[in-house]
Each structure stands twice: as C-alpha cells, then as structure tokens.
Coordinates of C-alpha atoms and ligand atoms in Angstrom, one line a residue:
X1 CA 0.6 -8.2 -27.0
X2 CA 2.0 -5.0 -28.5
X3 CA 5.7 -4.3 -28.1
X4 CA 6.7 -0.6 -27.7
X5 CA 10.1 0.9 -27.9
X6 CA 12.0 -2.4 -28.2
X7 CA 15.0 -0.9 -30.0
X8 CA 18.4 -1.9 -28.5
X9 CA 20.3 0.6 -26.4
X10 CA 21.9 3.0 -28.8
X11 CA 25.2 4.9 -28.5
X12 CA 24.3 8.4 -27.3
X13 CA 26.2 11.6 -27.7
X14 CA 30.0 11.4 -27.4
X15 CA 29.9 7.6 -27.7
X16 CA 28.0 7.3 -24.4
X17 CA 25.2 4.7 -24.4
X18 CA 21.6 5.8 -24.1
X19 CA 19.8 3.9 -21.4
X20 CA 16.1 3.1 -21.6
X21 CA 14.5 3.5 -18.2
X22 CA 11.1 2.5 -16.9
X23 CA 9.8 4.1 -13.8
X24 CA 6.9 2.6 -11.9
X25 CA 4.6 5.4 -10.6
X26 CA 4.2 9.1 -11.2
X27 CA 4.0 10.2 -7.6
X28 CA 6.5 12.3 -5.7
X29 CA 9.4 10.0 -6.3
X30 CA 8.6 9.0 -9.9
X31 CA 8.4 12.7 -10.9
X32 CA 11.7 13.3 -9.1
X33 CA 13.4 10.4 -11.0
X34 CA 12.0 11.5 -14.4
X35 CA 13.0 15.1 -13.7
X36 CA 16.6 14.3 -12.7
X37 CA 17.0 11.8 -15.5
X38 CA 15.9 14.5 -18.0
X39 CA 18.4 17.0 -16.4
X40 CA 21.1 14.4 -16.9
X41 CA 20.2 14.0 -20.5
X42 CA 18.5 10.7 -20.2
X43 CA 15.3 11.0 -22.3
X44 CA 14.4 7.5 -23.2
X45 CA 12.2 7.2 -20.2
X46 CA 8.7 5.9 -19.7
X47 CA 6.8 6.5 -16.4
X48 CA 4.1 3.9 -15.9
X49 CA 1.2 5.3 -13.9
X50 CA -1.9 3.3 -13.2
X51 CA -4.1 6.3 -12.6
X52 CA -5.0 9.1 -15.0
X53 CA -3.1 11.9 -13.1
X54 CA 0.2 12.3 -11.4
X55 CA 0.5 12.8 -7.6
X56 CA 0.4 9.3 -6.0
X57 CA -0.7 9.5 -2.4
X58 CA -1.6 13.2 -2.8
X59 CA -3.9 12.3 -5.7
X60 CA -5.5 9.4 -3.8
X61 CA -6.2 11.2 -0.6
X62 CA -8.9 13.9 -0.8
X63 CA -10.5 13.7 2.6
X64 CA -11.8 16.9 4.4
X65 CA -9.0 18.5 6.4
X66 CA -6.2 16.8 4.3
X67 CA -3.0 18.8 5.0
X68 CA 0.7 18.2 5.1
X69 CA 2.3 18.2 8.6
X70 CA 5.7 18.9 7.2
X71 CA 6.5 22.6 6.2
X72 CA 5.7 23.4 2.6
X73 CA 9.1 25.0 1.9
X74 CA 10.7 21.7 3.0
X75 CA 8.1 19.4 1.5
X76 CA 9.2 20.1 -2.1
X77 CA 12.0 19.4 -4.5
X78 CA 15.3 21.3 -4.0
X79 CA 15.2 21.9 -7.8
X80 CA 11.7 23.4 -7.8
X81 CA 11.0 25.9 -5.0
X82 CA 7.4 26.8 -5.1
X83 CA 6.3 30.5 -4.8
X84 CA 2.6 29.5 -4.5
X85 CA 2.4 27.9 -1.1
X86 CA -0.3 29.7 0.9
X87 CA 0.6 28.3 4.2
X88 CA 3.6 27.1 6.2
X89 CA 1.8 23.7 6.4
X90 CA 0.0 23.4 3.1
X91 CA -3.5 22.0 2.5
X92 CA -3.2 18.6 0.6
X93 CA -4.6 20.0 -2.7
X94 CA -1.7 22.4 -2.9
X95 CA 0.8 19.6 -2.7
X96 CA -1.1 17.8 -5.5
X97 CA -1.2 21.0 -7.6
X98 CA 2.6 21.4 -7.0
X99 CA 3.3 17.9 -8.2
X100 CA 1.2 18.5 -11.3
X101 CA 2.9 21.8 -12.0
X102 CA 6.4 20.4 -11.7
X103 CA 5.5 17.6 -14.1
X104 CA 4.1 20.2 -16.6
X105 CA 6.9 22.8 -16.1
X106 CA 9.6 20.3 -16.7
X107 CA 7.8 18.8 -19.7
X108 CA 7.5 15.3 -18.1
X109 CA 4.0 14.6 -19.1
X110 CA 4.8 13.1 -22.6
X111 CA 6.9 10.6 -20.8
X112 CA 4.1 9.4 -18.6
X113 CA 1.8 6.6 -19.7
X114 CA -1.4 7.1 -17.8
X115 CA -3.7 4.2 -17.2
X116 CA -0.8 1.8 -17.6
X117 CA -0.4 -0.6 -14.7
X118 CA 2.6 -2.8 -14.7
X119 CA 1.9 -6.5 -14.0
X120 CA 5.4 -7.9 -14.1
X121 CA 9.0 -7.3 -15.1
X122 CA 11.2 -10.1 -16.2
X123 CA 15.0 -10.0 -16.6
X124 CA 16.2 -11.2 -20.0
X125 CA 19.5 -12.6 -21.1
X126 CA 20.0 -9.4 -23.1
X127 CA 20.5 -7.7 -19.7
X128 CA 17.2 -5.8 -19.9
X129 CA 13.9 -5.8 -18.1
X130 CA 10.9 -6.9 -20.1
X131 CA 8.1 -4.9 -18.6
X132 CA 4.5 -6.0 -19.2
X133 CA 1.4 -4.0 -18.4
X134 CA -2.0 -5.5 -17.4
X135 CA -3.2 -4.5 -20.9
X136 CA -0.6 -6.8 -22.4
X137 CA 1.8 -4.2 -23.7
X138 CA 5.4 -4.9 -23.3
X139 CA 8.7 -3.1 -23.7
X140 CA 12.3 -3.6 -22.8
X141 CA 14.4 -1.3 -20.6
X142 CA 18.0 -1.2 -19.3
X143 CA 16.9 0.1 -15.9
X144 CA 13.8 -0.3 -13.8
X145 CA 13.0 2.1 -11.0
X146 CA 10.3 1.5 -8.5
X147 CA 8.7 4.7 -7.5
X148 CA 5.5 2.9 -6.3
X149 CA 5.2 4.7 -3.0
X150 CA 4.6 3.5 0.5
X151 CA 1.0 4.4 1.6
X152 CA -1.1 3.3 -1.3
X153 CA -2.9 0.1 -0.3
X154 CA -5.7 1.0 2.1
X155 CA -6.0 -1.2 5.2
X156 CA -9.7 -2.2 5.7
X157 CA -10.4 -3.2 9.2
X158 CA -11.7 -6.7 10.0
X159 CA -14.9 -5.5 11.8
X160 CA -17.8 -8.0 12.0
X161 CA -20.9 -6.8 10.1
X162 CA -19.3 -3.9 8.4
X163 CA -20.8 -4.9 5.1
X164 CA -24.3 -4.9 6.7
X165 CA -24.2 -1.2 7.5
X166 CA -27.0 0.6 5.6
X167 CA -25.4 4.0 5.5
X168 CA -22.3 5.0 3.5
X169 CA -18.9 3.4 4.5
X170 CA -15.6 4.1 2.9
X171 CA -11.8 4.3 3.6
X172 CA -10.2 7.7 4.1
X173 CA -8.1 7.3 1.0
X174 CA -11.2 6.4 -1.1
X175 CA -13.3 9.4 0.0
X176 CA -16.8 9.3 -1.6
X177 CA -17.5 12.9 -2.3
X178 CA -21.1 12.1 -3.3
X179 CA -22.0 11.4 0.3
X180 CA -23.4 14.4 2.2
X181 CA -21.9 15.0 5.6
X182 CA -23.2 18.3 6.8
X183 CA -25.7 17.9 9.6
X184 CA -25.5 14.2 9.6
X185 CA -24.2 11.5 12.0
X186 CA -20.7 10.6 11.1
X187 CA -18.2 8.2 12.6
X188 CA -14.5 8.1 12.0
X189 CA -12.6 5.0 13.0
X190 CA -8.9 5.6 13.7
X191 CA -6.8 8.2 15.4
X192 CA -3.7 8.4 13.3
X193 CA -2.6 11.5 11.4
X194 CA -5.6 11.0 9.0
X195 CA -8.3 10.5 11.7
X196 CA -7.0 13.6 13.5
X197 CA -7.0 15.8 10.5
X198 CA -10.5 14.7 9.5
X199 CA -11.8 15.3 13.0
X200 CA -10.7 18.9 13.0
X201 CA -12.5 19.4 9.6
X202 CA -15.6 17.4 10.2
X203 CA -16.5 17.8 13.8
X204 CA -17.9 21.3 13.3
X205 CA -20.0 20.2 10.3
X206 CA -21.8 17.2 11.5
X207 CA -24.9 16.9 13.7
X208 CA -23.1 14.1 15.6
X209 CA -19.5 13.3 15.2
X210 CA -18.0 10.2 16.8
X211 CA -14.3 9.4 16.8
X212 CA -13.6 5.8 17.5
X213 CA -10.2 5.5 19.3
X214 CA -8.6 2.1 19.8
X215 CA -5.2 3.5 20.9
X216 CA -4.7 7.2 21.9
X217 CA -2.0 9.1 20.1
X218 CA 0.4 11.8 21.2
X219 CA -0.2 15.1 19.4
X220 CA 2.5 17.6 18.7
X221 CA 1.0 21.1 18.4
X222 CA 1.3 23.0 15.2
X223 CA 1.0 26.7 14.4
X224 CA 0.1 27.2 10.8
X225 CA 1.0 30.7 9.5
X226 CA -0.2 31.9 6.1
X227 CA 2.1 33.2 3.4
X228 CA 0.4 36.5 2.5
X229 CA -0.4 37.5 -1.0
X230 CA 2.4 40.2 -1.2
X231 CA 5.0 37.5 -0.3
X232 CA 3.7 35.2 -3.0
X233 CA 3.6 38.0 -5.5
X234 CA 7.2 39.0 -4.8
X235 CA 8.4 35.4 -5.1
X236 CA 6.6 35.1 -8.4
X237 CA 8.1 38.3 -9.7
X238 CA 11.6 37.4 -8.8
X239 CA 12.7 33.8 -9.6
X240 CA 16.1 34.5 -8.1
X241 CA 14.5 35.6 -4.8
X242 CA 12.2 32.5 -5.0
X243 CA 15.3 30.3 -5.4
X244 CA 17.2 32.0 -2.6
X245 CA 14.3 32.1 -0.2
X246 CA 13.4 28.5 -1.1
X247 CA 17.0 27.3 -0.4
X248 CA 17.3 29.1 2.9
X249 CA 13.8 28.0 4.1
X250 CA 14.5 24.4 3.0
X251 CA 17.8 24.3 4.9
X252 CA 16.2 25.8 8.0
X253 CA 13.3 23.3 8.1
X254 CA 15.6 20.4 7.2
X255 CA 17.8 21.2 10.3
X256 CA 14.8 21.5 12.6
X257 CA 13.2 18.3 11.4
X258 CA 16.4 16.2 11.1
X259 CA 17.9 17.5 14.4
X260 CA 14.8 17.1 16.5
X261 CA 12.2 14.6 15.2
X262 CA 14.6 12.3 13.3
X263 CA 17.1 12.2 16.1
X264 CA 14.4 11.8 18.8
X265 CA 13.3 8.5 17.2
X266 CA 16.7 6.9 16.7
X267 CA 18.4 7.5 20.1
X268 CA 17.7 8.7 23.6
X269 CA 18.7 12.3 24.2
X270 CA 17.5 15.8 24.7
X271 CA 15.4 15.7 21.5
X272 CA 13.3 12.8 22.8
X273 CA 12.8 14.6 26.1
X274 CA 11.9 17.9 24.3
X275 CA 9.3 16.3 22.0
X276 CA 7.9 14.3 24.9
X277 CA 7.6 17.4 27.1
X278 CA 5.8 19.4 24.3
X279 CA 3.3 16.6 23.6
X280 CA 2.5 16.2 27.3
X281 CA 2.1 20.0 27.7
X282 CA -0.2 20.0 24.7
X283 CA -2.4 17.4 26.2
X284 CA -2.5 19.3 29.4
X285 CA -4.5 21.9 27.5
X286 CA -7.5 19.6 27.6
X287 CA -9.4 21.0 30.6
X288 CA -11.8 18.2 31.0
X289 CA -9.8 15.8 33.2
X290 CA -11.8 12.7 32.2
X291 CA -11.4 13.4 28.5
X292 CA -7.7 14.2 29.0
X293 CA -7.0 10.9 30.6
X294 CA -8.9 9.0 27.9
X295 CA -6.8 10.8 25.3
X296 CA -3.5 10.1 27.1
X297 CA -1.4 7.4 25.4
X298 CA 0.3 4.7 27.4
X299 CA 3.3 4.6 25.0
X300 CA 6.0 7.2 24.4
X301 CA 5.7 10.1 22.0
X302 CA 7.0 9.1 18.5
X303 CA 6.7 5.3 19.2
X304 CA 3.9 5.5 16.6
X305 CA 4.3 8.1 13.8
X306 CA 3.6 11.2 15.8
X307 CA 0.6 13.2 14.9
X308 CA 1.4 16.9 14.3
X309 CA -1.8 18.9 14.3
X310 CA -3.6 22.0 15.5
X311 CA -7.1 22.1 16.8
X312 CA -7.7 18.4 17.3
X313 CA -8.4 18.5 21.1
X314 CA -10.6 21.6 20.6
X315 CA -12.6 19.9 17.9
X316 CA -13.4 17.0 20.3
X317 CA -14.8 19.5 22.8
X318 CA -17.4 20.8 20.3
X319 CA -21.0 20.2 20.9
X320 CA -22.1 17.0 19.0
X321 CA -18.5 15.6 19.0
X322 CA -17.7 12.6 21.0
X323 CA -14.6 10.5 21.6
X324 CA -15.6 6.8 21.8
X325 CA -12.9 4.7 23.4
X326 CA -14.9 1.6 24.0
X327 CA -13.7 -1.1 21.6
X328 CA -15.8 -1.7 18.5
X329 CA -17.7 -5.0 18.9
X330 CA -19.5 -5.2 15.6
X331 CA -21.4 -3.1 13.0
X332 CA -25.1 -3.6 12.4
X333 CA -27.3 -1.9 9.8
X334 CA -28.0 1.1 12.0
X335 CA -24.5 1.7 13.2
X336 CA -21.6 0.7 15.4
X337 CA -22.0 -1.4 18.5
X338 CA -19.3 -1.1 21.1
X339 CA -18.1 -3.7 23.6
X340 CA -20.4 -2.1 26.3
X341 CA -23.4 -3.0 24.2
X342 CA -24.1 0.6 23.2
X343 CA -25.4 1.2 19.6
X344 CA -24.0 4.3 18.0
X345 CA -26.6 5.2 15.3
X346 CA -24.9 6.6 12.2
X347 CA -25.3 7.8 8.6
X348 CA -21.7 7.5 7.5
X349 CA -18.7 5.5 8.7
X350 CA -15.2 6.6 7.6
X351 CA -12.4 4.1 8.0
X352 CA -9.2 6.1 8.8
X353 CA -7.5 2.8 9.5
X354 CA -4.3 3.3 7.6
X355 CA -2.4 1.3 4.9
X356 CA -0.6 -1.9 4.2
X357 CA 2.7 0.0 4.2
X358 CA 5.1 -2.7 3.4
X359 CA 4.0 -3.7 -0.1
X360 CA 6.3 -1.2 -1.9
X361 CA 6.3 -2.2 -5.6
X362 CA 4.1 -5.3 -5.0
X363 CA 1.8 -6.7 -6.4
X364 CA 4.0 -6.1 -9.4
X365 CA 6.0 -9.3 -9.8
X366 CA 9.7 -9.1 -10.6
X367 CA 11.4 -12.1 -12.0
X368 CA 15.2 -11.8 -11.9
X369 CA 17.9 -14.0 -13.4
X370 CA 17.4 -17.7 -12.8
X371 CA 13.7 -17.1 -12.2
X372 CA 14.1 -15.5 -8.8
X373 CA 10.8 -13.9 -7.8
X374 CA 10.3 -10.8 -5.7
X375 CA 7.1 -12.3 -4.1
X376 CA 9.2 -15.1 -2.7
X377 CA 12.3 -13.1 -1.8
X378 CA 10.0 -10.7 0.2
X379 CA 7.7 -13.3 1.5
X380 CA 8.8 -12.8 5.2
X381 CA 9.9 -9.2 5.2
X382 CA 11.0 -6.7 2.5
X383 CA 14.8 -6.3 2.8
X384 CA 17.0 -4.2 0.5
X385 CA 20.6 -3.1 0.1
X386 CA 20.9 0.4 1.7
X387 CA 17.2 1.1 1.0
X388 CA 17.8 1.3 -2.8
X389 CA 18.6 -2.0 -4.5
X390 CA 18.0 -5.8 -4.2
X391 CA 20.5 -8.7 -4.6
X392 CA 19.4 -10.9 -7.4
X393 CA 17.6 -8.1 -9.3
X394 CA 20.1 -6.3 -11.5
X395 CA 19.7 -2.7 -12.7
X396 CA 16.7 -2.3 -10.5
X397 CA 16.5 0.6 -8.0
X398 CA 13.9 1.4 -5.3
X399 CA 12.8 4.9 -4.2
X400 CA 11.3 5.1 -0.7
X401 CA 12.1 1.4 -0.5
X402 CA 12.4 -0.8 2.7
X403 CA 14.0 0.9 5.7
X404 CA 14.1 4.3 4.1
X405 CA 14.2 7.2 6.7
X406 CA 10.6 8.1 6.4
X407 CA 8.4 9.1 9.3
X408 CA 8.0 12.7 10.6
X409 CA 10.2 13.9 7.7
X410 CA 10.0 15.3 4.2
X411 CA 10.0 12.3 1.8
X412 CA 11.1 14.7 -1.0
X413 CA 14.6 14.9 0.6
X414 CA 14.9 11.1 0.9
X415 CA 13.8 10.4 -2.6
X416 CA 16.2 13.0 -4.0
X417 CA 19.1 11.3 -2.3
X418 CA 18.0 7.9 -3.7
X419 CA 17.5 9.2 -7.2
X420 CA 21.0 10.8 -7.2
X421 CA 22.4 7.5 -6.1
X422 CA 20.5 5.6 -8.9
X423 CA 21.7 8.2 -11.4
X424 CA 25.3 7.6 -10.5
X425 CA 25.0 3.9 -11.4
X426 CA 23.2 4.8 -14.6
X427 CA 26.1 7.2 -15.5
X428 CA 28.5 4.3 -15.1
X429 CA 26.4 2.2 -17.4
X430 CA 26.4 5.0 -19.9
X431 CA 30.2 5.1 -19.8
X432 CA 30.2 1.4 -20.6
X433 CA 31.5 0.3 -17.2
X434 CA 29.0 -2.5 -16.8
X435 CA 25.9 -4.0 -18.5
X436 CA 24.3 -5.4 -15.3
X437 CA 24.8 -4.6 -11.6
X438 CA 23.3 -6.0 -8.5
X439 CA 24.3 -5.7 -4.8
X440 CA 26.0 -8.7 -3.3
X441 CA 23.9 -10.8 -0.9
X442 CA 26.6 -10.7 1.8
X443 CA 26.7 -6.9 1.7
X444 CA 23.0 -6.7 2.0
X445 CA 22.9 -9.1 4.9
X446 CA 25.7 -7.2 6.6
X447 CA 23.7 -3.9 6.2
X448 CA 20.5 -5.5 7.6
X449 CA 22.4 -6.9 10.5
X450 CA 23.9 -3.5 11.3
X451 CA 20.4 -2.1 11.2
X452 CA 19.1 -4.8 13.6
X453 CA 21.8 -4.0 16.1
X454 CA 20.8 -0.3 16.0
X455 CA 17.1 -1.0 16.7
X456 CA 17.2 -1.3 20.5
X457 CA 18.1 2.4 20.8
X458 CA 15.1 3.5 18.7
X459 CA 11.8 4.5 20.1
X460 CA 9.8 2.2 17.8
X461 CA 10.6 -0.8 20.0
X462 CA 9.6 0.9 23.2
X463 CA 6.3 -1.0 23.4
X464 CA 3.6 0.1 20.9
X465 CA 2.1 -1.3 17.7
X466 CA 2.3 0.7 14.5
X467 CA 2.8 0.4 10.8
X468 CA 6.4 1.1 11.4
X469 CA 6.9 -2.5 12.6
X470 CA 7.2 -5.4 10.2
X471 CA 5.7 -8.9 10.6
X472 CA 8.8 -9.9 12.6
X473 CA 8.1 -7.1 15.1
X474 CA 11.2 -5.2 14.0
X475 CA 11.0 -1.6 12.7
X476 CA 10.8 -1.2 8.9
X477 CA 12.5 2.1 9.1
X478 CA 16.0 3.7 9.1
X479 CA 17.5 3.5 12.6
X480 CA 20.1 6.3 12.1
X481 CA 20.1 10.0 11.1
X482 CA 19.1 11.1 7.6
X483 CA 22.7 12.4 7.3
X484 CA 23.9 8.8 7.7
X485 CA 21.6 7.8 4.9
X486 CA 23.0 10.5 2.6
X487 CA 26.6 9.5 3.6
X488 CA 25.9 5.8 2.9
X489 CA 24.5 6.7 -0.5
X490 CA 27.2 9.3 -1.3
X491 CA 29.5 6.6 -2.8
X492 CA 28.6 3.6 -5.0
X493 CA 30.9 1.0 -3.3
X494 CA 31.3 -1.3 -6.4
X495 CA 33.1 -3.7 -4.1
X496 CA 29.7 -4.5 -2.6
X497 CA 28.2 -5.3 -6.0
X498 CA 28.3 -7.9 -8.7
X499 CA 29.0 -6.2 -12.0
X500 CA 28.7 -7.9 -15.4
X501 CA 30.8 -6.1 -18.1
X502 CA 29.1 -7.8 -21.0
X503 CA 25.8 -9.7 -21.4
X504 CA 23.6 -10.6 -18.5
X505 CA 24.6 -11.4 -14.9
Ligands
NAP1 P1 -2.4 5.0 10.8 O1 -1.4 5.9 11.4 O2 -1.9 3.6 10.5 O3 -3.6 4.9 11.9 C1 -4.6 4.0 11.7 C2 -5.6 4.2 12.9 O4 -6.7 3.3 12.7 C3 -5.0 3.9 14.2 O5 -5.5 4.7 15.2 C4 -5.5 2.4 14.5 O6 -5.5 2.1 15.8 C5 -6.9 2.5 13.9 N1 -7.4 1.2 13.5 C6 -6.9 0.3 12.6 N2 -7.7 -0.8 12.6 C7 -8.7 -0.6 13.5 C8 -9.8 -1.3 13.9 N3 -10.0 -2.6 13.4 N4 -10.6 -0.9 14.9 C9 -10.3 0.4 15.4 N5 -9.3 1.1 15.1 C10 -8.5 0.7 14.1 O7 -3.1 5.5 9.5 P2 -3.3 7.0 9.0 O8 -3.8 7.9 10.1 O9 -4.0 6.9 7.7 O10 -1.8 7.5 8.7 C11 -1.0 6.7 7.9 C12 0.2 7.5 7.6 O11 -0.1 8.4 6.5 C13 0.7 8.4 8.7 O12 1.5 7.7 9.6 C14 1.6 9.3 7.8 O13 2.8 8.7 7.5 C15 0.7 9.5 6.6 N6 0.0 10.7 6.7 C16 0.7 11.9 6.6 C17 0.0 13.0 6.7 C18 0.8 14.3 6.6 O14 0.3 15.3 7.0 N7 2.0 14.3 6.1 C19 -1.3 13.1 7.0 C20 -2.0 11.9 7.1 C21 -1.4 10.7 6.9 P3 -4.2 1.4 16.6 O15 -3.3 2.6 16.8 O16 -4.8 0.8 17.8 O17 -3.7 0.4 15.6

C-alpha cells in the first residue's frame, strides 16, 4: 500500500489552517466542488475519479438522441457561463464538452486522479479520513466530499431468457457503438426520458423499431431553438456580454423551472393544473385514437419524472415503428416474446430501464468513529441532515445526496448551493473553530420527520411507481421549493451539530 500526501494539516496563509480535501467523483458536482475550493484558496485537493475522463453521467451516457431537457443557459455553473451552446436544449455531447472545458479552463485537471476508485474511507483518531483506493493507495484528508452522483448504477431488468438472446443487448448507459443499427430490427425497453429520446433518434433509422412500454409516460412538449453562429461569435468576442447574458438567461430559466415544475410537484395549485393541461393537450396531437389511448398514462403528470421532449409521438407514427404495450413475457434467442405469445424478432435489444438511483456514494464503505458503517446506517433508506451531511460521519459532506431537490430541474444549481454550504464549514475549520463536526442525530431525525409530514401534498405519492420512491414507498426527494433548500442551507446552525474543538469526535 502506498501512502500519498500524508503530511499533517499545515498552517496556511495568515495563520489559517490548510485543509486537505478528498472529493469522490469528477462529474458535475465534483468539478463544482474543486472549482469553488480553488476559488476559496483551498488547493490541497484530490478528486478521485474511477474513469479516465471527467463528466460523470454525461460521460457514461452516449446513446443516440442524448440531450438535456433543461435549458443550456440554466444547465451550467453560475461561475462559468458558456458561449458555445448551440441550442436552447443542448445535445448531450455539448454538456460533456462543457464539463471538460470548465475543468481545463480552471486548471482542475492536475487535481484529478483518473482511474482511481475509492474502496473505503475510515475515520481516524487524528480527526481525518483515511481514504483507500481499490489499487491499495491511501491518503489522509481533513474533509471528504461525496460527489458520486445519482444516476450511475444501471438497472438491468429481470427478464427471463435475456442472456439467451443471440443479437446484441446492452443498457442505454453502456451503449455499444460497435453494433450497427441502421436498417436493422431494434427494440428499446423503457419509456422514461432515455427511452423517449432514443425513440426520436432511432425510429427513423431502423428497418423495424419497437418500443416496449410497461407504463405510459406524460410528455411535456419542447421547442428547441438554435443559438445561431453570430450569437455565439458575439458572446465569444465579449466575455462581459457573455457573463451578463448568461446571468440574465440563468435567472430567467431558473424562475420558469422553479416556479412551475418544482412547485407543481410539491403542492397542488395552478402550476400543477397548467403542466397537466399542457401534457394532455400534447397527447391530443396523436391523431390515431387507438395509439393515443395506449400512450395515455393512468397516473398524474409529474408523478414520475416528467418526460420533456419533442418529436416522440411523431417518431412512433413512422413506418416501421411500433409501440408494444403487451407485457414482456420472456426473451428467446430470436427476440422478445410478449404475454400474448407473439415473438418480436430482433437484431438488437436496448435496455432503457433506468438506474439504481439511491446508492449515492455506495459501494464506497465509510467507517466513522466507533466503527459506524455507512452500509449499515443506510441499510433501510439513505437519510441525511438537510441533504448534505450525516450524523456519525464527521467532516463528511454530500453533494446531490438523499432528498436533494432533483427532478425536472438543473442539478447545477442544487450542487452549487450544497458546495457553498460545505465551504462555509471548511472556512470555520480553517479559522480553527473545530477539528471535527457532525450533525446531531436528533436534528437529522427532526428534519426527516418534517419532510415526511410534507409528502402527502406532493405529487409523487399520488399513485405511481418511480425511481423517486424509496424502499419504504416514501419519496426520496425534497418536498419543498428549491428556495427553501437554499434558505435551509444559508446558515450553518452549529446548535444542530456536535463540534470537537481538539482531536477527534
Ligand atoms: P427511468 O425513468 O427509470 O425509466 C425506466 C423505464 O424502463 C420505465 O419506463 C420503466 O417502466 C421501464 N422498465 C424498467 N424495468 C422494466 C422491465 N423489466 N420491463 C419493462 N420495462 C421496464 O429511466 P431513464 O429513462 O433512464 O431515466 C432515468 C433518469 O435519468 C430520468 O428520470 C432523468 O432524471 C435522467 N435523464 C435525464 C435526461 C435529461 O434530459 N436531463 C435524459 C435522460 C435521462 P415503469 O415505468 O413501468 O417502471
């Protein structure tokens, strides 16, 4: 086992201590944390990234039609407005290019250890985290930040005979680009945001395209306008204009998304009625009455994460495209057999069947003071203090952790709020106010009880199944407005924390 950077925390400039910080993951939230730490003068930072590139979910997903259903000028960091977006709703590769560019422009790459997967982090009596990678490297840090993301463990469906299929079969997040698709017989299983985007891209290319729908989804229509070359040229020429335009557009889209989609899910009101009316009106555009009724969900719009897309219904009406809503019975070497006994002969099966969304930093094992293990604490359901910290795990912070206000929303804005909160604690550590800090269990329980009492007003409990729900059937999301999240994280509330002023906790 090699030990890297094991030097003790040293006094920094002006007598302030210099923290050593480990970040797990170089996706959207890991880059955000590294960038804001650098801006705050914290440079003793290592970002552990298991892959060989930054980008997280935008690196992993490369499926045809991949796009972002949140506007580009809002789906970005406030500190890095991007003049290069080509569309209001950008193709996925542009988001990936943006994340790579931010990491390069801010000089973050030397801080990232690519190909380094953390296996465990153990709290020491020196009030540090001893972080070990799968390769056996170890290093000590004063703070550990989980930026491991939400949608990174593909969910493989339990379909009998899937392994006997003699064509190609892969998950949407593990796209096999060696497999030819043009002019072939392709099936996509799943009608979430991913299945819908793939359908629009693939249906025109395949000889036969079959979309296997278990549960219909509401689709909110999207109009995607291009940002023309002169606009991009102008924003490039004038960084001041780029910043101003970026700020105005960000605020505009933030208002739209937070005041409509976010409010529609957390409480009944005009927003819910408006979103519902638009989705129903969109479905009415399907002229074929039989198809329209098969596409009509039984649950309410936004009960599942709402699909925002253009051209999906039209793609299904193309020649060669078919919506299959008979349940899948099993797979055999030639294709998929549905419950009505019909064999759908295929060359390729794509599983757009979603993700295990509640793993967060797991399978990394955290061992806190007294041998407390994350795998045991989160055995039933992941719970956290105000989405960002865990009782019993000092100096550990979560980005996009349990109950964060994700959904039809820009996760950039959420992660920035959480990074700012984390930084405030780190600043106090630098000022010597504590050596170890962890939220109190009672405060965490109180927060979770408050959330539980808010769930009955949310749309997620209106009678559908989705990845938004935990094992206990309760939503794993934030049941209030994003502004409430910002307000709750605006102050540190040390009265709700255990603080050790010397040694460990
Ligand atoms: P998903 O929303 O979880 O949808 C999975 C789909 O697979 C559902 O239609 C599900 O049906 C179906 N399914 C699962 N197991 C099945 C089985 N055994 N047989 C038949 N059907 C099965 O997954 P996703 O579409 O990959 O999206 C996941 C999340 O990724 C989204 O909610 C969103 O947060 C994110 N995403 C974002 C964007 C973006 O533009 N920002 C784009 C794509 C994805 P049931 O509904 O019946 O369970």
